[in-house]
Coordinates of C-alpha atoms in Angstrom, one line a residue:
Chain A
X21 CA 7.8 75.9 0.1
X22 CA 11.1 74.2 -1.9
X23 CA 12.6 71.7 0.8
X24 CA 15.4 69.5 0.1
X25 CA 16.6 65.9 1.5
X26 CA 19.6 64.7 3.0
X27 CA 20.5 61.7 4.2
X28 CA 23.3 60.9 5.9
X29 CA 24.4 57.5 5.7
X30 CA 26.0 56.1 8.7
X31 CA 27.2 52.3 9.2
X32 CA 24.7 52.6 12.7
X33 CA 22.0 54.8 11.7
X34 CA 20.7 56.7 8.3
X35 CA 19.9 60.4 9.5
X36 CA 17.2 61.7 7.2
X37 CA 16.4 65.1 7.6
X38 CA 14.1 67.6 5.3
X39 CA 15.2 71.5 5.6
X40 CA 14.6 74.5 3.0
X41 CA 18.0 75.3 3.4
X42 CA 21.4 73.4 4.4
X43 CA 21.9 75.5 7.1
X44 CA 18.1 75.8 8.5
X45 CA 16.6 73.2 11.4
X46 CA 15.2 70.5 9.5
X47 CA 11.3 70.4 9.2
X48 CA 11.0 66.5 10.1
X49 CA 13.9 64.4 10.8
X50 CA 13.9 60.6 11.6
X51 CA 16.7 58.3 12.4
X52 CA 16.5 55.0 11.6
X53 CA 19.0 52.1 12.4
X54 CA 21.4 50.8 10.2
X55 CA 19.7 47.0 10.4
X56 CA 19.9 45.2 6.8
X57 CA 20.2 47.4 3.1
X58 CA 16.8 46.1 2.6
X59 CA 15.0 47.4 5.2
X60 CA 17.1 50.4 5.8
X61 CA 16.6 52.1 2.5
X62 CA 13.2 50.9 2.6
X63 CA 12.7 53.3 5.7
X64 CA 14.5 55.6 4.2
X65 CA 11.9 55.8 0.6
X66 CA 9.2 55.8 3.2
X67 CA 10.1 59.2 4.8
X68 CA 11.1 60.6 1.8
X69 CA 7.7 59.6 -0.2
X70 CA 6.2 61.6 2.5
X71 CA 7.5 65.1 1.2
X72 CA 8.2 66.4 -1.6
X73 CA 11.6 67.7 -2.2
X74 CA 13.3 69.1 -5.0
X75 CA 16.7 67.3 -4.6
X76 CA 18.2 64.7 -1.9
X77 CA 21.9 64.1 -0.8
X78 CA 23.3 61.4 0.1
X79 CA 26.7 61.7 2.4
X80 CA 27.3 57.7 3.0
X81 CA 29.7 55.7 5.2
X82 CA 32.4 54.0 2.5
X83 CA 34.2 52.9 0.9
X84 CA 31.4 54.0 -2.4
X85 CA 31.2 54.1 -6.2
X86 CA 31.7 57.5 -7.3
X87 CA 32.4 56.6 -10.9
X88 CA 29.7 57.8 -12.7
X89 CA 30.1 55.6 -15.3
X90 CA 30.8 52.5 -13.1
X91 CA 28.4 49.8 -13.3
X92 CA 28.6 49.5 -9.1
X93 CA 27.9 53.9 -9.5
X94 CA 26.4 54.6 -6.4
X95 CA 27.0 51.2 -4.5
X96 CA 28.6 50.7 -1.5
X97 CA 31.9 49.0 -1.8
X98 CA 34.3 47.3 -0.1
X99 CA 32.9 47.8 3.6
X100 CA 32.9 45.1 6.8
X101 CA 29.7 46.0 7.6
X102 CA 27.9 43.0 7.7
X103 CA 25.6 42.2 5.0
X104 CA 26.2 46.0 3.1
X105 CA 29.1 45.2 0.9
X106 CA 28.4 45.9 -2.2
X107 CA 25.2 47.1 -1.9
X108 CA 23.1 49.3 -4.4
X109 CA 22.4 52.4 -2.3
X110 CA 21.6 55.0 -4.3
X111 CA 19.6 52.9 -7.3
X112 CA 17.2 52.0 -5.0
X113 CA 16.1 55.5 -4.0
X114 CA 16.8 56.8 -7.6
X115 CA 14.0 54.8 -8.2
X116 CA 11.5 55.0 -5.6
X117 CA 12.4 59.2 -5.6
X118 CA 12.1 61.2 -9.1
X119 CA 14.8 63.5 -7.9
X120 CA 17.9 65.0 -8.6
X121 CA 20.5 63.2 -6.1
X122 CA 24.0 64.0 -5.1
X123 CA 26.4 61.4 -3.7
X124 CA 29.2 61.4 -1.4
X125 CA 30.7 59.9 1.4
X126 CA 29.9 61.3 4.5
X127 CA 33.1 63.5 5.5
X128 CA 33.0 65.0 1.5
X129 CA 30.5 65.8 2.2
X130 CA 31.1 67.6 5.8
X131 CA 34.2 69.0 4.4
X132 CA 31.9 70.6 1.9
X133 CA 29.1 71.9 4.7
X134 CA 32.2 73.2 6.7
X135 CA 33.8 75.3 3.4
X136 CA 30.6 76.4 2.4
X137 CA 28.9 77.4 5.8
X138 CA 31.4 76.9 9.0
X139 CA 35.1 76.9 9.6
X140 CA 36.3 76.7 6.4
X141 CA 34.5 79.6 4.6
X142 CA 36.9 82.0 2.5
X143 CA 40.1 78.9 2.7
X144 CA 40.6 77.7 -1.3
X145 CA 40.5 74.2 0.5
X146 CA 39.4 72.4 3.6
X147 CA 40.3 68.8 4.7
X148 CA 37.3 67.4 7.6
X149 CA 38.3 64.4 9.6
X150 CA 35.9 63.0 11.9
X151 CA 36.7 60.6 14.9
X152 CA 34.6 58.4 16.2
X153 CA 33.3 54.9 15.9
X154 CA 35.5 54.7 13.1
X155 CA 38.1 57.7 11.6
X156 CA 37.6 59.4 8.5
X157 CA 38.5 62.2 6.1
X158 CA 37.0 64.3 3.7
X159 CA 39.0 67.0 1.1
X160 CA 37.1 69.8 -0.6
X161 CA 39.1 71.8 -2.8
X162 CA 37.7 75.4 -4.2
X163 CA 34.7 73.9 -3.6
X164 CA 34.8 70.8 -5.3
X165 CA 35.1 67.2 -3.5
X166 CA 37.9 65.1 -4.5
X167 CA 38.1 62.2 -6.4
X168 CA 39.7 59.8 -8.2
X169 CA 40.9 56.3 -8.3
X170 CA 38.2 56.2 -5.9
X171 CA 37.5 59.2 -3.1
X172 CA 40.1 59.8 0.9
X173 CA 40.2 57.2 2.9
X174 CA 42.1 59.6 5.2
X175 CA 41.6 57.3 8.1
X176 CA 44.1 54.3 7.3
X177 CA 47.2 56.1 6.2
X178 CA 50.2 54.1 8.2
X179 CA 51.1 56.1 11.8
X180 CA 54.2 55.8 13.9
X181 CA 53.5 54.1 16.8
X182 CA 54.0 56.4 20.2
X183 CA 56.7 55.4 21.9
X184 CA 55.1 53.7 25.1
X185 CA 51.9 51.9 23.5
X186 CA 51.6 48.6 23.1
X187 CA 48.3 48.0 22.3
X188 CA 47.7 45.9 19.1
X189 CA 45.5 47.9 17.2
X190 CA 42.0 48.3 16.1
X191 CA 41.8 47.7 12.2
X192 CA 40.5 44.5 10.6
X193 CA 43.2 45.5 7.5
X194 CA 45.7 46.8 9.2
X195 CA 46.0 47.0 13.2
X196 CA 47.6 49.8 14.1
X197 CA 46.6 52.7 10.9
X198 CA 45.3 56.0 12.2
X199 CA 41.9 54.4 12.8
X200 CA 43.0 51.1 14.4
X201 CA 45.1 52.6 16.6
X202 CA 43.2 56.3 17.4
X203 CA 39.5 55.2 16.5
X204 CA 36.8 55.6 20.0
X205 CA 36.7 51.9 19.7
X206 CA 40.5 51.8 19.5
X207 CA 40.6 53.6 23.2
X208 CA 38.0 51.8 24.9
X209 CA 40.1 48.4 23.9
X210 CA 43.4 49.8 25.5
X211 CA 41.8 51.7 28.4
X212 CA 39.2 49.5 29.6
X213 CA 36.7 52.3 29.1
X214 CA 34.9 54.4 26.6
X215 CA 36.8 57.8 25.5
X216 CA 33.8 59.5 27.4
X217 CA 34.5 58.4 30.4
X218 CA 38.6 59.1 30.6
X219 CA 39.1 61.9 32.2
X220 CA 41.1 65.3 30.5
X221 CA 43.9 65.0 32.3
X222 CA 44.6 60.6 31.7
X223 CA 47.6 59.7 29.7
X224 CA 45.2 58.8 26.7
X225 CA 44.7 61.9 25.3
X226 CA 48.4 62.2 25.2
X227 CA 48.4 59.6 23.1
X228 CA 45.4 60.1 21.2
X229 CA 46.8 63.8 20.3
X230 CA 50.0 61.6 19.3
X231 CA 47.8 60.0 16.6
X232 CA 46.0 62.7 15.2
X233 CA 48.8 65.6 14.8
X234 CA 49.8 62.8 12.7
X235 CA 47.0 63.1 10.5
X236 CA 47.8 66.7 10.7
X237 CA 50.7 66.6 9.5
X238 CA 50.9 64.4 6.8
X239 CA 47.6 66.2 5.6
X240 CA 49.6 69.0 5.8
X241 CA 52.5 67.9 3.9
X242 CA 50.5 66.1 1.0
X243 CA 47.4 68.5 0.9
X244 CA 48.2 71.8 1.9
X245 CA 44.7 72.3 3.3
X246 CA 43.9 76.4 4.4
X247 CA 41.9 74.7 7.6
X248 CA 42.3 70.5 8.8
X249 CA 38.8 70.4 10.9
X250 CA 38.0 68.0 13.4
X251 CA 34.9 66.7 14.3
X252 CA 33.2 63.3 15.6
X253 CA 32.6 62.0 19.2
X254 CA 36.2 61.8 20.0
X255 CA 36.9 65.8 19.1
X256 CA 34.2 66.2 21.6
X257 CA 37.4 66.4 24.0
X258 CA 38.6 70.2 24.2
X259 CA 41.3 69.3 25.4
X260 CA 42.4 67.3 22.4
X261 CA 42.8 70.6 20.3
X262 CA 45.8 72.4 21.8
X263 CA 47.5 69.1 22.2
X264 CA 46.9 68.0 19.0
X265 CA 48.2 71.4 17.7
X266 CA 50.9 71.6 19.8
X267 CA 52.1 68.4 18.8
X268 CA 51.9 69.3 15.1
X269 CA 54.0 72.1 15.2
X270 CA 56.8 70.1 17.0
X271 CA 56.3 67.5 14.7
X272 CA 57.1 69.4 11.4
X273 CA 59.8 71.1 13.2
X274 CA 59.1 74.9 11.4
X275 CA 60.6 72.9 8.3
X276 CA 56.6 74.8 6.9
X277 CA 57.3 78.5 7.7
X278 CA 53.8 80.0 7.7
X279 CA 52.6 81.9 10.5
X280 CA 49.2 80.2 10.0
X281 CA 50.7 77.1 11.2
X282 CA 53.5 78.7 13.8
X283 CA 51.7 81.0 14.7
X284 CA 48.0 80.8 14.9
X285 CA 47.6 76.7 15.0
X286 CA 44.6 77.3 16.7
X287 CA 43.3 78.9 13.4
X288 CA 43.9 76.3 11.2
X289 CA 43.5 73.4 13.4
X290 CA 39.5 73.7 14.5
X291 CA 36.8 72.1 15.7
X292 CA 34.0 71.7 13.0
X293 CA 32.2 75.6 12.8
X294 CA 29.1 73.3 12.6
X295 CA 29.7 71.4 14.8
X296 CA 28.1 68.3 15.3
X297 CA 25.7 70.1 12.2
X298 CA 28.4 69.5 9.5
X299 CA 26.9 65.6 8.4
X300 CA 23.7 66.9 8.4
X301 CA 24.8 70.1 6.9
X302 CA 26.6 68.8 4.3
X303 CA 23.6 66.0 2.8
X304 CA 21.5 69.1 2.5
X305 CA 24.2 70.9 0.5
X306 CA 24.6 68.3 -1.5
X307 CA 21.0 68.2 -2.0
X308 CA 20.8 71.5 -3.1
X309 CA 24.2 71.4 -5.4
X310 CA 22.3 68.3 -7.3
X311 CA 19.0 70.1 -7.6
X312 CA 20.6 72.9 -9.0
Chain B
X11 CA 58.2 81.5 -34.6
X12 CA 56.5 81.6 -31.4
X13 CA 58.3 80.5 -28.0
X14 CA 58.0 79.4 -24.9
X15 CA 61.1 79.8 -21.4
X16 CA 61.6 77.4 -18.9
X17 CA 63.5 77.3 -16.4
X18 CA 64.1 74.5 -14.0
X19 CA 65.1 76.1 -11.0
X20 CA 66.9 73.4 -8.4
X21 CA 69.5 73.0 -5.4
X22 CA 72.3 72.1 -8.5
X23 CA 71.4 73.9 -10.9
X24 CA 68.9 75.9 -13.0
X25 CA 68.3 74.7 -16.2
X26 CA 66.8 77.2 -18.8
X27 CA 65.3 76.2 -22.3
X28 CA 63.7 77.8 -24.9
X29 CA 61.4 75.8 -27.2
X30 CA 58.5 76.0 -29.5
X31 CA 56.2 74.1 -27.8
X32 CA 56.1 72.1 -24.4
X33 CA 56.7 68.8 -25.7
X34 CA 59.4 70.5 -28.6
X35 CA 62.6 69.5 -28.6
X36 CA 64.6 72.6 -27.2
X37 CA 65.8 75.1 -29.7
X38 CA 68.8 75.7 -26.6
X39 CA 69.2 74.9 -23.0
X40 CA 71.6 76.6 -20.7
X41 CA 72.9 74.7 -17.2
X42 CA 74.0 77.6 -14.7
X43 CA 74.9 76.0 -11.4
X44 CA 72.9 77.5 -8.4
X45 CA 75.7 79.6 -6.8
X46 CA 74.8 82.5 -4.7
X47 CA 71.0 84.0 -5.6
X48 CA 72.2 87.1 -7.3
X49 CA 75.1 85.5 -9.7
X50 CA 72.5 82.4 -11.1
X51 CA 69.6 85.2 -11.6
X52 CA 71.9 87.3 -13.4
X53 CA 72.8 83.8 -15.5
X54 CA 69.1 82.8 -16.1
X55 CA 67.8 86.6 -16.9
X56 CA 71.2 86.8 -19.3
X57 CA 70.3 84.1 -21.3
X58 CA 66.5 84.7 -21.8
X59 CA 67.1 88.5 -22.9
X60 CA 69.3 86.6 -25.9
X61 CA 65.3 84.8 -27.3
X62 CA 62.5 86.5 -27.4
X63 CA 60.2 84.2 -25.7
X64 CA 56.2 84.9 -25.6
X65 CA 55.7 83.7 -21.4
X66 CA 58.3 81.9 -19.2
X67 CA 58.2 79.0 -16.7
X68 CA 59.3 78.6 -13.8
X69 CA 59.2 75.4 -12.0
X70 CA 61.4 75.8 -8.9
X71 CA 62.8 73.6 -5.8
X72 CA 61.4 75.1 -2.5
X73 CA 59.4 75.5 -0.3
X74 CA 58.4 78.8 -2.5
X75 CA 55.1 81.5 -1.9
X76 CA 52.6 80.8 -4.2
X77 CA 49.8 83.3 -2.9
X78 CA 49.9 85.9 -5.3
X79 CA 48.4 88.5 -3.2
X80 CA 51.7 87.8 -0.1
X81 CA 54.2 90.2 0.0
X82 CA 56.9 87.0 0.0
X83 CA 54.8 86.1 -3.2
X84 CA 57.6 84.4 -5.7
X85 CA 60.3 83.9 -3.2
X86 CA 62.2 80.9 -2.3
X87 CA 61.4 80.4 1.6
X88 CA 62.3 78.2 4.0
X89 CA 64.7 76.2 2.3
X90 CA 68.2 75.0 4.0
X91 CA 69.6 76.0 1.0
X92 CA 73.2 78.4 2.0
X93 CA 72.2 82.0 0.7
X94 CA 68.9 81.2 -1.0
X95 CA 66.4 81.3 1.8
X96 CA 64.2 84.0 1.6
X97 CA 65.1 84.6 -1.8
X98 CA 62.9 86.5 -4.6
X99 CA 63.3 84.6 -7.6
X100 CA 60.4 85.5 -9.6
X101 CA 61.1 89.6 -8.8
X102 CA 64.3 90.2 -10.8
X103 CA 62.9 88.1 -13.4
X104 CA 59.6 89.7 -14.1
X105 CA 61.8 93.1 -13.9
X106 CA 63.9 92.3 -16.2
X107 CA 62.1 90.1 -18.6
X108 CA 59.1 91.8 -19.9
X109 CA 56.8 88.3 -20.6
X110 CA 54.4 86.5 -18.4
X111 CA 55.8 84.2 -16.3
X112 CA 54.3 81.0 -14.7
X113 CA 55.6 79.7 -10.9
X114 CA 54.9 76.6 -9.0
X115 CA 56.7 74.4 -7.4
X116 CA 59.3 71.6 -9.8
X117 CA 57.1 68.5 -8.8
X118 CA 53.9 70.4 -9.2
X119 CA 55.1 71.3 -12.8
X120 CA 56.3 67.9 -13.9
X121 CA 52.9 66.6 -12.1
X122 CA 51.2 69.1 -14.9
X123 CA 53.3 67.8 -17.3
X124 CA 52.9 64.2 -17.0
X125 CA 49.1 64.9 -16.5
X126 CA 49.2 66.9 -19.9
X127 CA 51.4 65.1 -21.8
X128 CA 52.5 61.8 -19.7
X129 CA 51.5 59.1 -18.0
X130 CA 49.3 60.7 -16.2
X131 CA 46.7 61.8 -19.6
X132 CA 43.0 60.8 -20.0
X133 CA 42.9 60.6 -16.7
X134 CA 41.7 63.5 -13.5
X135 CA 44.4 63.5 -10.8
X136 CA 48.3 62.9 -10.6
X137 CA 50.6 62.9 -8.0
X138 CA 54.1 63.3 -9.1
X139 CA 57.3 62.0 -6.4
X140 CA 60.5 62.9 -7.5
X141 CA 63.5 60.6 -5.7
X142 CA 66.7 61.8 -5.8
X143 CA 69.0 64.3 -3.9
X144 CA 65.6 65.4 -2.3
X145 CA 62.4 63.9 -2.4
X146 CA 59.7 66.1 -3.6
X147 CA 55.6 65.2 -4.3
X148 CA 53.5 68.0 -6.6
X149 CA 49.7 66.8 -7.1
X150 CA 47.6 67.9 -10.2
X151 CA 43.9 67.9 -9.6
X152 CA 41.4 68.5 -12.8
X153 CA 44.7 69.8 -14.6
X154 CA 44.9 72.4 -11.9
X155 CA 48.0 72.3 -9.4
X156 CA 46.9 71.8 -5.7
X157 CA 48.3 75.2 -3.6
X158 CA 46.8 76.3 0.2
X159 CA 48.1 76.8 3.1
X160 CA 51.3 76.6 0.6
X161 CA 52.2 73.4 -1.7
X162 CA 52.5 69.8 -1.4
X163 CA 55.5 68.7 0.6
X164 CA 55.7 65.3 0.0
X165 CA 58.9 64.5 1.1
X166 CA 58.7 65.4 4.6
X167 CA 55.2 62.8 5.5
X168 CA 56.5 60.7 8.0
X169 CA 57.5 57.0 7.7
X170 CA 57.7 53.4 9.8
X171 CA 60.7 52.7 10.2
X172 CA 61.8 49.4 8.5
X173 CA 62.6 47.0 11.6
X174 CA 66.2 46.2 10.3
X175 CA 66.8 50.1 9.6
X176 CA 69.3 51.6 12.3
X177 CA 70.2 54.6 9.8
X178 CA 69.1 58.0 11.8
X179 CA 67.9 59.3 9.4
X180 CA 69.1 62.7 7.0
X181 CA 66.6 65.7 7.1
X182 CA 68.1 68.6 8.7
X183 CA 64.4 69.0 10.1
X184 CA 62.8 65.6 10.8
X185 CA 65.7 63.5 10.8
X186 CA 64.1 60.3 9.8
X187 CA 61.3 61.8 7.5
X188 CA 60.7 60.0 3.7
X189 CA 63.0 62.2 2.7
X190 CA 65.2 61.5 6.0
X191 CA 65.1 57.3 4.8
X192 CA 64.9 57.3 1.3
X193 CA 66.7 60.4 -0.8
X194 CA 69.7 59.2 -2.6
X195 CA 72.3 61.3 0.0
X196 CA 70.3 58.6 3.3
X197 CA 71.0 55.8 0.4
X198 CA 74.6 56.4 0.3
X199 CA 74.6 57.0 4.2
X200 CA 73.4 54.2 4.7
X201 CA 75.5 51.8 2.2
X202 CA 78.5 53.6 1.9
X203 CA 77.5 54.3 -2.2
X204 CA 76.0 56.2 -3.9
X205 CA 72.8 54.3 -5.0
X206 CA 73.5 54.1 -8.6
X207 CA 76.3 51.9 -7.5
X208 CA 74.2 49.1 -5.3
X209 CA 73.6 46.0 -7.8
X210 CA 69.8 45.5 -8.1
X211 CA 69.5 42.8 -6.0
X212 CA 71.1 44.7 -2.8
X213 CA 68.7 44.9 -0.1
X214 CA 69.2 48.5 -0.3
X215 CA 66.5 48.0 -2.4
X216 CA 64.3 46.3 -0.5
X217 CA 64.4 49.2 1.8
X218 CA 63.5 51.2 -0.5
X219 CA 60.9 50.4 -1.6
X220 CA 59.8 49.3 2.5
X221 CA 59.5 54.3 3.2
X222 CA 58.0 54.6 -1.0
X223 CA 55.6 52.1 -1.2
X224 CA 54.4 54.2 2.2
X225 CA 54.6 57.6 0.3
X226 CA 52.2 56.1 -2.1
X227 CA 49.8 54.2 0.2
X228 CA 49.3 57.5 2.2
X229 CA 48.8 58.8 -1.2
X230 CA 46.5 57.0 -2.5
X231 CA 44.1 57.9 1.3
X232 CA 44.6 60.9 1.4
X233 CA 44.4 61.6 -2.1
X234 CA 43.3 58.5 -4.3
X235 CA 44.9 60.0 -7.4
X236 CA 44.2 57.9 -10.2
X237 CA 48.2 57.6 -11.2
X238 CA 51.2 57.8 -8.8
X239 CA 54.2 58.9 -10.8
X240 CA 57.6 58.3 -9.5
X241 CA 60.5 60.3 -10.9
X242 CA 64.5 61.2 -10.5
X243 CA 67.1 60.1 -9.9
X244 CA 66.7 56.9 -7.4
X245 CA 63.8 55.6 -9.8
X246 CA 66.1 55.2 -12.8
X247 CA 66.3 51.9 -11.0
X248 CA 63.9 49.7 -12.5
X249 CA 63.6 46.9 -10.4
X250 CA 62.3 49.5 -7.5
X251 CA 58.7 49.4 -9.0
X252 CA 57.5 46.0 -9.0
X253 CA 59.0 46.5 -5.0
X254 CA 57.0 49.3 -4.6
X255 CA 53.9 48.6 -6.5
X256 CA 54.1 44.6 -4.5
X257 CA 54.3 46.4 -1.5
X258 CA 52.2 49.2 -1.4
X259 CA 49.2 46.4 -2.4
X260 CA 50.1 44.3 0.6
X261 CA 50.2 47.1 2.6
X262 CA 46.4 48.8 1.9
X263 CA 46.3 45.0 2.1
X264 CA 42.1 44.4 0.1
X265 CA 40.8 47.4 1.9
X266 CA 40.5 49.8 -1.3
X267 CA 39.0 47.6 -3.7
X268 CA 39.8 48.6 -6.5
X269 CA 41.0 46.5 -9.8
X270 CA 43.8 50.0 -10.4
X271 CA 45.3 48.6 -7.8
X272 CA 44.2 45.1 -6.9
X273 CA 45.1 44.0 -10.7
X274 CA 47.0 46.5 -12.5
X275 CA 49.3 48.5 -10.2
X276 CA 51.7 48.7 -13.1
X277 CA 49.4 50.9 -14.5
X278 CA 49.2 52.9 -11.5
X279 CA 52.1 53.4 -10.1
X280 CA 54.4 54.1 -13.2
X281 CA 57.9 55.8 -14.6
X282 CA 57.2 59.2 -16.3
X283 CA 56.3 58.7 -19.4
X284 CA 57.8 61.6 -20.2
X285 CA 60.7 60.3 -18.6
X286 CA 64.0 63.0 -17.4
X287 CA 62.6 65.5 -19.8
X288 CA 58.8 65.8 -17.3
X289 CA 60.8 68.5 -15.2
X290 CA 61.4 70.6 -18.1
X291 CA 58.4 70.2 -19.6
X292 CA 56.1 71.0 -16.9
X293 CA 58.2 74.2 -16.6
X294 CA 57.2 75.1 -20.4
X295 CA 53.6 73.9 -19.6
X296 CA 53.9 76.7 -16.9
X297 CA 55.0 78.9 -19.5
X298 CA 52.3 77.9 -22.2
X299 CA 49.8 78.6 -19.6
X300 CA 50.5 82.3 -18.1
X301 CA 51.0 83.1 -22.0
X302 CA 47.6 82.1 -22.7

């Protein structure tokens, strides 16, 4: 059987999976804690050495270098994660495993998976946000992941404070950017308990929707995607979706006169069609594309 | 001689030009004031009836409908400009002039022209802002204008106020969005005279750079373009560029560790290589592409 390998390379764990198709149930999955680079990458290599995959996909936390001609192509670059700054992730995998490897950001991978197999099917463009320990955003237009100077880093767009919000912000670079105000740790720091323990009618969700609606609005103005997909741990709180939709429509205030926004925002601003499997499916889809 | 026709359809004037190539000096140019749709379009048609063009390009103010399958394809849609809301612009041109017609936003056209002939040559992606009576932004990635739900409408992204700025904002939809705070009329209302009459050391430019640097930063996070090109009347103030670059680099604060930003922002955030001809060249390039 032809198999694909996928790595969701996250700041907390590397999830390695082997599957017959991107959307198939993996034959085997291994979760490796993200410790120091050499140890984590060695364990990853050992796993895939046991499997005969025809392609590997790496959907990584960032920022990463995606320029094939760059001397640091395949590196994790300016991450604040201790020990991982300027780490060659792709090189050791290529050296150890003689297979084609696709490489992109975790959120570009998830956007790709949602575009092809999930909530973005049949559209021309998808923005995928993950809202969890951090906030990231990926973009796929006409089936292509958006790269350029680097790659989208949606988590760090400037946002306007909620008028009652006195929390300083969690981002070490910008304090009160989108991620700084709306990631899971920001919620925990602001309210004194994890987001998952806050009741659905807590004012925290009104604040959270305030920030995420700005992210959605900004995307609609800057990119005009046909779907905005919001995933990640914080978005398990289903009460957020109607709040975000309403605040987005209110903020745009009739300027973008598309029924898809004004009448059907519940089909425009949606949870991942693949649920929590968007990331894993993205990594496997990168493998499938690399294998050709 | 084979000729192309270009229309820069603006809210103040329609600039119609006929040229042998998109970058060639036009053989003839006619400036038509934008009065009521029927009158303006009739004058436009009359001009092109006098010329035997093999393709026409229309680079229009917006919002516009760019979905070829939509019943209102080719319409100007939700504009606040009196008389022009839901106006069929493309239909009468097609009916009267039997040539292929390319149609896009004015700023997508300018982004296309800059990507192919101007300051974005050799890059994979360009964002083009115009800062004048209004603010708009267009996006070209790998030679394709970005469309989706609609098209980019960068002028209306939410921005953070300058801490000393008490001006309410000029946008009829959002008051203090980017356009509301930083367009030419906002500067005039805030300072009591046109932007062009404010001295280069006026604090107005510090405010203006505050808002435009947010627009540039947001673009870099959301789209990661290889060039951000700032054109339009307000950007004739050359002192704005160093201010905007410095504020952008300061705001990103080391998070995007690309030399192109941190060391060479004067090559990343630039005026149009085509100068004030970016718009006209864009319309003619749309014509060239339509003619095939």
